[in-house]
Short mmCIF file of N, CA and C in Angstrom, two decimals:
data_model
loop_
_atom_site.label_atom_id
_atom_site.label_comp_id
_atom_site.label_asym_id
_atom_site.label_seq_id
_atom_site.Cartn_x
_atom_site.Cartn_y
_atom_site.Cartn_z
N UNK A 1 0.77 -1.20 0.04
CA UNK A 1 0.01 0.04 0.02
C UNK A 1 0.82 1.27 0.02
N UNK A 2 1.94 1.24 0.81
CA UNK A 2 2.74 2.42 0.99
C UNK A 2 3.25 2.72 -0.43
N UNK A 3 3.77 1.64 -1.23
CA UNK A 3 4.39 1.85 -2.40
C UNK A 3 3.49 2.66 -3.41
N UNK A 4 2.23 2.73 -3.27
CA UNK A 4 1.29 3.28 -4.15
C UNK A 4 0.77 4.67 -3.76
N UNK A 5 1.26 5.20 -2.68
CA UNK A 5 0.87 6.54 -2.28
C UNK A 5 1.54 7.57 -2.88
N UNK A 6 0.82 8.44 -3.66
CA UNK A 6 1.54 9.44 -4.42
C UNK A 6 1.87 10.71 -3.55
N UNK A 7 2.94 11.11 -3.77
CA UNK A 7 3.45 12.28 -2.90
C UNK A 7 2.55 13.54 -3.30
N UNK A 8 2.33 13.78 -4.62
CA UNK A 8 1.67 14.86 -5.06
C UNK A 8 0.26 14.81 -5.26
N UNK A 9 -0.42 13.56 -5.36
CA UNK A 9 -1.83 13.54 -5.46
C UNK A 9 -2.56 12.93 -4.32
N UNK A 10 -1.93 12.18 -3.47
CA UNK A 10 -2.83 11.68 -2.29
C UNK A 10 -2.65 12.55 -1.09
N UNK A 11 -3.74 12.46 -0.34
CA UNK A 11 -3.85 13.20 1.01
C UNK A 11 -3.04 12.39 1.97
N UNK A 12 -1.87 12.71 2.31
CA UNK A 12 -1.13 11.86 3.24
C UNK A 12 -0.27 12.53 4.25
N UNK A 13 -0.23 13.85 4.22
CA UNK A 13 0.64 14.76 5.10
C UNK A 13 -0.21 15.30 6.11
N UNK A 14 -0.24 14.78 7.36
CA UNK A 14 -1.07 15.27 8.45
C UNK A 14 -0.44 16.66 8.85
N UNK A 15 -1.42 17.52 9.09
CA UNK A 15 -0.95 18.84 9.64
C UNK A 15 -1.06 19.94 8.60
N UNK A 16 -1.12 19.52 7.35
CA UNK A 16 -1.33 20.65 6.29
C UNK A 16 -2.82 20.84 6.10
N UNK A 17 -3.20 21.94 5.61
CA UNK A 17 -4.75 22.24 5.53
C UNK A 17 -5.51 21.26 4.87
N UNK A 18 -5.09 20.61 3.97
CA UNK A 18 -5.81 19.43 3.31
C UNK A 18 -5.07 18.15 3.16
N UNK A 19 -3.98 18.00 3.84
CA UNK A 19 -3.23 16.88 3.93
C UNK A 19 -2.43 16.62 2.68
N UNK A 20 -2.31 17.68 1.71
CA UNK A 20 -1.63 17.52 0.54
C UNK A 20 -0.35 18.38 0.70
N UNK A 21 0.68 18.08 -0.19
CA UNK A 21 1.90 18.95 -0.24
C UNK A 21 1.50 20.24 -0.81
N UNK A 22 1.90 21.30 -0.28
CA UNK A 22 1.63 22.64 -0.81
C UNK A 22 2.49 23.14 -1.84
N UNK A 23 3.40 24.10 -1.55
CA UNK A 23 4.35 24.78 -2.56
C UNK A 23 5.65 24.12 -2.37
N UNK A 24 6.04 23.20 -3.19
CA UNK A 24 7.27 22.45 -3.10
C UNK A 24 8.00 22.34 -4.44
N UNK A 25 9.13 21.93 -4.50
CA UNK A 25 10.00 21.73 -5.76
C UNK A 25 9.66 20.36 -6.27
N UNK A 26 8.57 20.32 -7.16
CA UNK A 26 8.15 19.10 -7.69
C UNK A 26 9.12 18.48 -8.57
N UNK A 27 9.51 17.17 -8.15
CA UNK A 27 10.42 16.37 -8.92
C UNK A 27 9.70 15.25 -9.59
N UNK A 28 9.93 15.11 -10.92
CA UNK A 28 9.21 14.11 -11.67
C UNK A 28 9.80 12.68 -11.31
N UNK A 29 11.06 12.60 -10.84
CA UNK A 29 11.72 11.30 -10.59
C UNK A 29 11.30 10.73 -9.06
N UNK A 30 10.76 11.59 -8.31
CA UNK A 30 10.31 11.25 -7.01
C UNK A 30 8.62 11.39 -6.89
N UNK A 31 8.00 10.37 -7.12
CA UNK A 31 6.52 10.60 -7.13
C UNK A 31 5.83 9.82 -6.02
N UNK A 32 6.48 8.79 -5.41
CA UNK A 32 5.81 7.96 -4.41
C UNK A 32 6.39 8.26 -3.12
N UNK A 33 5.65 8.14 -2.06
CA UNK A 33 6.14 8.34 -0.68
C UNK A 33 7.22 7.41 -0.29
N UNK A 34 7.09 6.15 -1.00
CA UNK A 34 8.12 5.00 -0.60
C UNK A 34 9.41 5.47 -1.13
N UNK A 35 9.69 6.43 -2.02
CA UNK A 35 10.89 6.86 -2.60
C UNK A 35 11.59 7.78 -1.63
N UNK A 36 10.89 8.34 -0.51
CA UNK A 36 11.52 9.13 0.48
C UNK A 36 12.10 8.35 1.54
N UNK A 37 11.92 7.10 1.53
CA UNK A 37 12.45 6.26 2.62
C UNK A 37 13.70 5.53 2.16
N UNK A 38 14.82 5.53 3.02
CA UNK A 38 15.86 4.61 2.65
C UNK A 38 15.54 3.25 3.03
N UNK A 39 15.58 2.32 2.12
CA UNK A 39 15.10 0.92 2.32
C UNK A 39 16.10 0.11 3.10
N UNK A 40 17.36 0.60 3.24
CA UNK A 40 18.40 -0.12 3.96
C UNK A 40 18.31 0.17 5.45
N UNK A 41 18.15 1.48 5.73
CA UNK A 41 18.08 1.81 7.19
C UNK A 41 16.61 2.01 7.69
N UNK A 42 15.64 1.90 6.79
CA UNK A 42 14.19 2.16 7.20
C UNK A 42 13.95 3.49 7.96
N UNK A 43 14.59 4.46 7.33
CA UNK A 43 14.46 5.89 8.02
C UNK A 43 14.10 6.78 6.81
N UNK A 44 13.68 7.88 7.13
CA UNK A 44 13.40 9.00 6.08
C UNK A 44 14.67 9.34 5.52
N UNK A 45 14.75 9.60 4.31
CA UNK A 45 15.94 10.30 3.57
C UNK A 45 15.92 11.67 3.73
N UNK A 46 16.45 12.22 4.90
CA UNK A 46 16.29 13.61 5.23
C UNK A 46 16.91 14.43 4.19
N UNK A 47 18.11 14.15 3.54
CA UNK A 47 18.52 14.99 2.62
C UNK A 47 17.70 15.17 1.37
N UNK A 48 17.16 14.14 0.84
CA UNK A 48 16.10 14.21 -0.22
C UNK A 48 14.99 15.03 0.24
N UNK A 49 14.45 14.85 1.29
CA UNK A 49 13.14 15.36 1.82
C UNK A 49 13.37 16.92 1.86
N UNK A 50 14.48 17.29 2.42
CA UNK A 50 14.84 18.77 2.65
C UNK A 50 14.94 19.34 1.28
N UNK A 51 15.42 18.64 0.35
CA UNK A 51 15.74 19.20 -1.01
C UNK A 51 14.41 19.43 -1.81
N UNK A 52 13.29 18.79 -1.34
CA UNK A 52 12.11 18.80 -2.14
C UNK A 52 11.09 19.68 -1.47
N UNK A 53 10.87 19.53 -0.20
CA UNK A 53 9.89 20.11 0.57
C UNK A 53 10.25 21.37 1.28
N UNK A 54 9.07 22.18 1.65
CA UNK A 54 9.40 23.28 2.53
C UNK A 54 9.90 22.89 3.87
N UNK A 55 10.37 23.82 4.63
CA UNK A 55 10.84 23.36 5.98
C UNK A 55 9.76 22.65 6.78
N UNK A 56 8.53 23.35 6.91
CA UNK A 56 7.58 22.81 7.66
C UNK A 56 7.11 21.49 7.19
N UNK A 57 6.90 21.29 5.86
CA UNK A 57 6.47 19.99 5.33
C UNK A 57 7.58 18.96 5.63
N UNK A 58 8.77 19.22 5.47
CA UNK A 58 9.84 18.30 5.74
C UNK A 58 9.89 17.87 7.23
N UNK A 59 9.61 18.84 8.10
CA UNK A 59 9.59 18.46 9.43
C UNK A 59 8.31 17.50 9.79
N UNK A 60 7.24 17.86 9.15
CA UNK A 60 6.13 17.02 9.43
C UNK A 60 6.21 15.59 8.79
N UNK A 61 6.87 15.52 7.73
CA UNK A 61 7.10 14.18 7.09
C UNK A 61 8.11 13.37 8.06
N UNK A 62 9.15 14.03 8.53
CA UNK A 62 10.13 13.28 9.28
C UNK A 62 9.60 12.93 10.70
N UNK A 63 8.51 13.45 11.06
CA UNK A 63 7.84 13.12 12.26
C UNK A 63 6.93 11.89 12.18
N UNK A 64 6.65 11.56 11.03
CA UNK A 64 5.88 10.38 10.76
C UNK A 64 6.68 9.11 11.11
N UNK A 65 6.31 8.26 12.12
CA UNK A 65 7.14 7.07 12.37
C UNK A 65 7.07 6.07 11.42
N UNK A 66 8.10 5.40 11.17
CA UNK A 66 8.32 4.35 10.19
C UNK A 66 8.43 3.02 10.88
N UNK A 67 7.73 1.93 10.45
CA UNK A 67 7.83 0.62 11.07
C UNK A 67 9.28 0.04 10.72
N UNK A 68 9.85 -0.56 11.69
CA UNK A 68 11.25 -1.07 11.42
C UNK A 68 11.11 -2.26 10.56
N UNK A 69 10.06 -3.05 10.60
CA UNK A 69 9.84 -4.30 9.85
C UNK A 69 8.39 -4.25 9.28
N UNK A 70 8.22 -4.80 8.15
CA UNK A 70 6.82 -4.83 7.57
C UNK A 70 6.34 -6.35 7.89
N UNK A 71 5.23 -6.47 8.65
CA UNK A 71 4.90 -7.81 9.08
C UNK A 71 3.64 -8.31 8.18
N UNK A 72 3.17 -7.53 7.40
CA UNK A 72 1.99 -7.91 6.64
C UNK A 72 2.21 -7.55 5.20
N UNK A 73 2.22 -8.45 4.27
CA UNK A 73 2.58 -8.32 2.92
C UNK A 73 1.23 -8.23 2.06
N UNK A 74 0.19 -8.02 2.75
CA UNK A 74 -1.16 -7.97 2.00
C UNK A 74 -1.61 -9.21 1.43
N UNK A 75 -0.96 -10.32 1.75
CA UNK A 75 -1.41 -11.58 1.34
C UNK A 75 -1.54 -12.55 2.48
N UNK A 76 -2.63 -13.25 2.53
CA UNK A 76 -2.80 -14.10 3.85
C UNK A 76 -1.78 -15.28 3.87
N UNK A 77 -1.16 -15.35 4.98
CA UNK A 77 -0.25 -16.35 5.14
C UNK A 77 -0.92 -17.64 5.73
N UNK A 78 -1.75 -17.63 6.68
CA UNK A 78 -2.38 -18.75 7.21
C UNK A 78 -3.70 -18.98 6.59
N UNK A 79 -4.22 -20.18 6.60
CA UNK A 79 -5.53 -20.46 5.94
C UNK A 79 -6.60 -19.65 6.58
N UNK A 80 -7.52 -19.06 5.87
CA UNK A 80 -8.63 -18.23 6.40
C UNK A 80 -9.65 -19.11 7.04
N UNK A 81 -9.92 -18.63 8.28
CA UNK A 81 -10.98 -19.35 9.08
C UNK A 81 -12.13 -18.36 9.24
N UNK A 82 -13.27 -18.65 9.01
CA UNK A 82 -14.46 -17.88 9.32
C UNK A 82 -15.00 -18.02 10.64
N UNK A 83 -14.88 -16.96 11.51
CA UNK A 83 -15.40 -17.01 12.85
C UNK A 83 -16.41 -15.88 12.99
N UNK A 84 -17.62 -16.35 13.17
CA UNK A 84 -18.78 -15.37 13.33
C UNK A 84 -18.97 -15.19 14.83
N UNK A 85 -18.82 -14.05 15.28
CA UNK A 85 -19.03 -13.62 16.65
C UNK A 85 -19.66 -12.26 16.73
N UNK A 86 -20.60 -12.14 17.61
CA UNK A 86 -21.21 -10.73 17.62
C UNK A 86 -21.33 -10.32 19.21
N UNK A 87 -20.99 -9.22 19.45
CA UNK A 87 -21.03 -8.70 20.85
C UNK A 87 -22.50 -8.61 21.19
N UNK A 88 -22.93 -9.03 22.25
CA UNK A 88 -24.30 -8.69 22.77
C UNK A 88 -24.35 -8.38 24.19
N UNK A 89 -25.33 -7.59 24.46
CA UNK A 89 -25.57 -7.11 25.83
C UNK A 89 -26.90 -7.75 26.28
N UNK A 90 -27.03 -8.20 27.41
CA UNK A 90 -28.21 -9.00 27.80
C UNK A 90 -29.37 -8.09 28.20
N UNK A 91 -29.14 -6.86 28.54
CA UNK A 91 -30.21 -5.95 28.89
C UNK A 91 -30.59 -4.90 27.76
N UNK A 92 -31.71 -5.02 27.31
CA UNK A 92 -32.19 -4.21 26.13
C UNK A 92 -32.12 -2.74 26.38
N UNK A 93 -32.23 -2.26 27.60
CA UNK A 93 -32.20 -0.87 27.87
C UNK A 93 -30.77 -0.27 28.20
N UNK A 94 -29.77 -0.96 27.89
CA UNK A 94 -28.43 -0.59 28.11
C UNK A 94 -27.67 -0.50 26.70
N UNK A 95 -26.84 0.48 26.58
CA UNK A 95 -26.00 0.63 25.41
C UNK A 95 -24.48 0.54 25.80
N UNK A 96 -23.62 0.07 24.86
CA UNK A 96 -22.20 0.04 25.06
C UNK A 96 -21.66 1.36 24.40
N UNK A 97 -20.71 1.87 25.07
CA UNK A 97 -20.13 3.18 24.51
C UNK A 97 -18.58 2.96 24.50
N UNK A 98 -17.93 3.06 23.43
CA UNK A 98 -16.47 2.93 23.32
C UNK A 98 -15.99 4.30 22.91
N UNK A 99 -15.12 4.89 23.74
CA UNK A 99 -14.49 6.15 23.55
C UNK A 99 -13.06 6.09 23.45
N UNK A 100 -12.38 6.72 22.49
CA UNK A 100 -10.92 6.71 22.30
C UNK A 100 -10.43 8.04 21.75
N UNK A 101 -9.03 8.17 21.91
CA UNK A 101 -8.45 9.42 21.35
C UNK A 101 -7.07 9.11 20.92
N UNK A 102 -6.53 9.92 20.09
CA UNK A 102 -5.11 9.70 19.69
C UNK A 102 -4.43 11.03 19.78
N UNK A 103 -3.07 11.17 20.00
CA UNK A 103 -2.45 12.45 20.05
C UNK A 103 -1.05 12.42 19.33
N UNK A 104 -0.73 13.33 18.41
CA UNK A 104 0.59 13.55 17.92
C UNK A 104 1.08 14.63 18.79
N UNK A 105 2.00 14.34 19.68
CA UNK A 105 2.42 15.38 20.63
C UNK A 105 3.29 16.41 19.97
N UNK A 106 3.98 16.05 18.98
CA UNK A 106 4.95 16.95 18.28
C UNK A 106 4.17 17.86 17.42
N UNK A 107 3.17 17.41 16.65
CA UNK A 107 2.27 18.38 15.89
C UNK A 107 1.26 18.98 16.75
N UNK A 108 0.97 18.53 17.98
CA UNK A 108 -0.09 19.00 18.81
C UNK A 108 -1.47 18.96 18.13
N UNK A 109 -1.63 17.71 17.44
CA UNK A 109 -2.80 17.48 16.70
C UNK A 109 -3.40 16.22 17.40
N UNK A 110 -4.66 16.23 17.63
CA UNK A 110 -5.35 15.06 18.21
C UNK A 110 -6.67 14.67 17.52
N UNK A 111 -7.12 13.47 17.73
CA UNK A 111 -8.43 13.01 17.13
C UNK A 111 -9.07 12.31 18.36
N UNK A 112 -10.34 12.44 18.44
CA UNK A 112 -11.15 11.71 19.49
C UNK A 112 -12.43 11.16 18.75
N UNK A 113 -12.93 10.18 19.37
CA UNK A 113 -14.19 9.60 18.72
C UNK A 113 -14.85 8.64 19.80
N UNK A 114 -16.19 8.32 19.48
CA UNK A 114 -16.86 7.52 20.30
C UNK A 114 -17.96 6.72 19.38
N UNK A 115 -18.32 5.53 19.80
CA UNK A 115 -19.26 4.76 19.02
C UNK A 115 -20.22 4.21 20.16
N UNK A 116 -21.50 4.23 19.83
CA UNK A 116 -22.59 3.84 20.76
C UNK A 116 -23.21 2.64 20.04
N UNK A 117 -23.32 1.51 20.72
CA UNK A 117 -23.99 0.34 20.16
C UNK A 117 -25.11 -0.14 21.11
N UNK A 118 -26.21 -0.59 20.45
CA UNK A 118 -27.33 -1.15 21.24
C UNK A 118 -27.01 -2.59 21.74
N UNK A 119 -28.03 -3.20 22.30
CA UNK A 119 -27.77 -4.53 22.98
C UNK A 119 -27.52 -5.61 22.00
N UNK A 120 -27.70 -5.26 20.61
CA UNK A 120 -27.44 -6.34 19.55
C UNK A 120 -26.15 -5.88 18.88
N UNK A 121 -25.47 -4.91 19.31
CA UNK A 121 -24.13 -4.55 18.72
C UNK A 121 -24.29 -3.56 17.55
N UNK A 122 -25.61 -3.17 17.27
CA UNK A 122 -25.81 -2.26 16.24
C UNK A 122 -25.40 -0.83 16.43
N UNK A 123 -24.74 -0.19 15.64
CA UNK A 123 -24.31 1.20 15.97
C UNK A 123 -25.53 2.08 15.97
N UNK A 124 -25.72 2.88 17.12
CA UNK A 124 -26.74 3.85 17.19
C UNK A 124 -26.26 5.16 16.81
N UNK A 125 -24.99 5.62 17.17
CA UNK A 125 -24.53 6.90 16.74
C UNK A 125 -23.05 6.81 17.06
N UNK A 126 -22.32 7.61 16.35
CA UNK A 126 -20.83 7.75 16.46
C UNK A 126 -20.36 9.18 16.12
N UNK A 127 -19.14 9.51 16.60
CA UNK A 127 -18.67 10.71 16.26
C UNK A 127 -17.14 10.75 16.18
N UNK A 128 -16.51 11.64 15.46
CA UNK A 128 -15.04 11.80 15.52
C UNK A 128 -14.78 13.20 15.34
N UNK A 129 -13.69 13.72 15.90
CA UNK A 129 -13.38 15.12 15.91
C UNK A 129 -11.85 15.23 15.82
N UNK A 130 -11.39 16.28 15.24
CA UNK A 130 -10.00 16.66 15.21
C UNK A 130 -9.76 17.86 16.10
N UNK A 131 -8.73 17.76 16.95
CA UNK A 131 -8.39 18.81 17.87
C UNK A 131 -7.01 19.36 17.58
N UNK A 132 -6.93 20.76 17.27
CA UNK A 132 -5.65 21.38 17.13
C UNK A 132 -5.17 21.98 18.42
N UNK A 133 -3.85 22.25 18.57
CA UNK A 133 -3.38 22.73 19.74
C UNK A 133 -3.54 21.85 20.94
N UNK A 134 -3.46 20.62 20.76
CA UNK A 134 -3.66 19.62 21.76
C UNK A 134 -2.29 19.41 22.60
N UNK A 135 -2.32 19.21 23.80
CA UNK A 135 -1.16 19.21 24.64
C UNK A 135 -0.86 17.87 25.27
N UNK A 136 -1.83 17.21 25.75
CA UNK A 136 -1.55 16.01 26.48
C UNK A 136 -2.69 14.94 26.25
N UNK A 137 -2.35 13.71 26.35
CA UNK A 137 -3.30 12.62 26.14
C UNK A 137 -4.44 12.62 27.09
N UNK A 138 -4.23 12.74 28.52
CA UNK A 138 -5.37 12.77 29.32
C UNK A 138 -6.38 13.83 29.04
N UNK A 139 -5.99 15.03 28.64
CA UNK A 139 -6.87 16.02 28.33
C UNK A 139 -7.80 15.64 27.05
N UNK A 140 -7.13 15.04 26.14
CA UNK A 140 -7.86 14.57 24.92
C UNK A 140 -8.86 13.53 25.25
N UNK A 141 -8.44 12.52 26.07
CA UNK A 141 -9.37 11.52 26.51
C UNK A 141 -10.53 12.12 27.22
N UNK A 142 -10.24 13.07 28.01
CA UNK A 142 -11.29 13.72 28.85
C UNK A 142 -12.20 14.46 27.83
N UNK A 143 -11.76 15.15 26.87
CA UNK A 143 -12.49 15.76 25.91
C UNK A 143 -13.46 14.73 25.16
N UNK A 144 -12.82 13.64 24.76
CA UNK A 144 -13.70 12.52 24.14
C UNK A 144 -14.75 12.14 25.01
N UNK A 145 -14.60 11.98 26.32
CA UNK A 145 -15.58 11.49 27.27
C UNK A 145 -16.70 12.60 27.40
N UNK A 146 -16.21 13.76 27.53
CA UNK A 146 -17.00 14.99 27.68
C UNK A 146 -18.04 15.16 26.42
N UNK A 147 -17.47 15.00 25.35
CA UNK A 147 -18.24 15.14 24.14
C UNK A 147 -19.16 14.03 24.00
N UNK A 148 -18.86 12.74 24.26
CA UNK A 148 -19.68 11.52 24.19
C UNK A 148 -20.97 11.75 25.13
N UNK A 149 -20.73 12.42 26.25
CA UNK A 149 -21.77 12.61 27.16
C UNK A 149 -22.89 13.52 26.58
N UNK A 150 -22.49 14.47 25.65
CA UNK A 150 -23.47 15.31 25.09
C UNK A 150 -24.36 14.69 23.97
N UNK A 151 -23.97 13.51 23.63
CA UNK A 151 -24.76 12.72 22.62
C UNK A 151 -25.80 11.99 23.32
#
């Protein structure tokens, strides 16, 4: 999947207004995000990135963590087994609420969300939101809980 992400056409850069690259030195020989990664060291190619992108974009790119190894090659390794299971709650007048949040501390951007399910596991309502100028995970988690209470 990573090999097919276009630097110039896909929305992949968190923190820019529309997740696209803005005003950069477009190079026709570097079109895929995978070309920005040194495959031997599994790190961002900082020299290449700084030669193509603005200072802010380069910093945002290099803040994206890279996996040290790829453990899934998009092909099933083990035989596929079909397991059908559905969460149920025994009381019909009770709902399950799952609330979570994520935080990129360097960019100070967070997301939070919640999903409400009925006793059959069917989604009743859900929400997600992006928070800019986020400072710490406990505050973001609290925000997600507070926002879910209003639903």
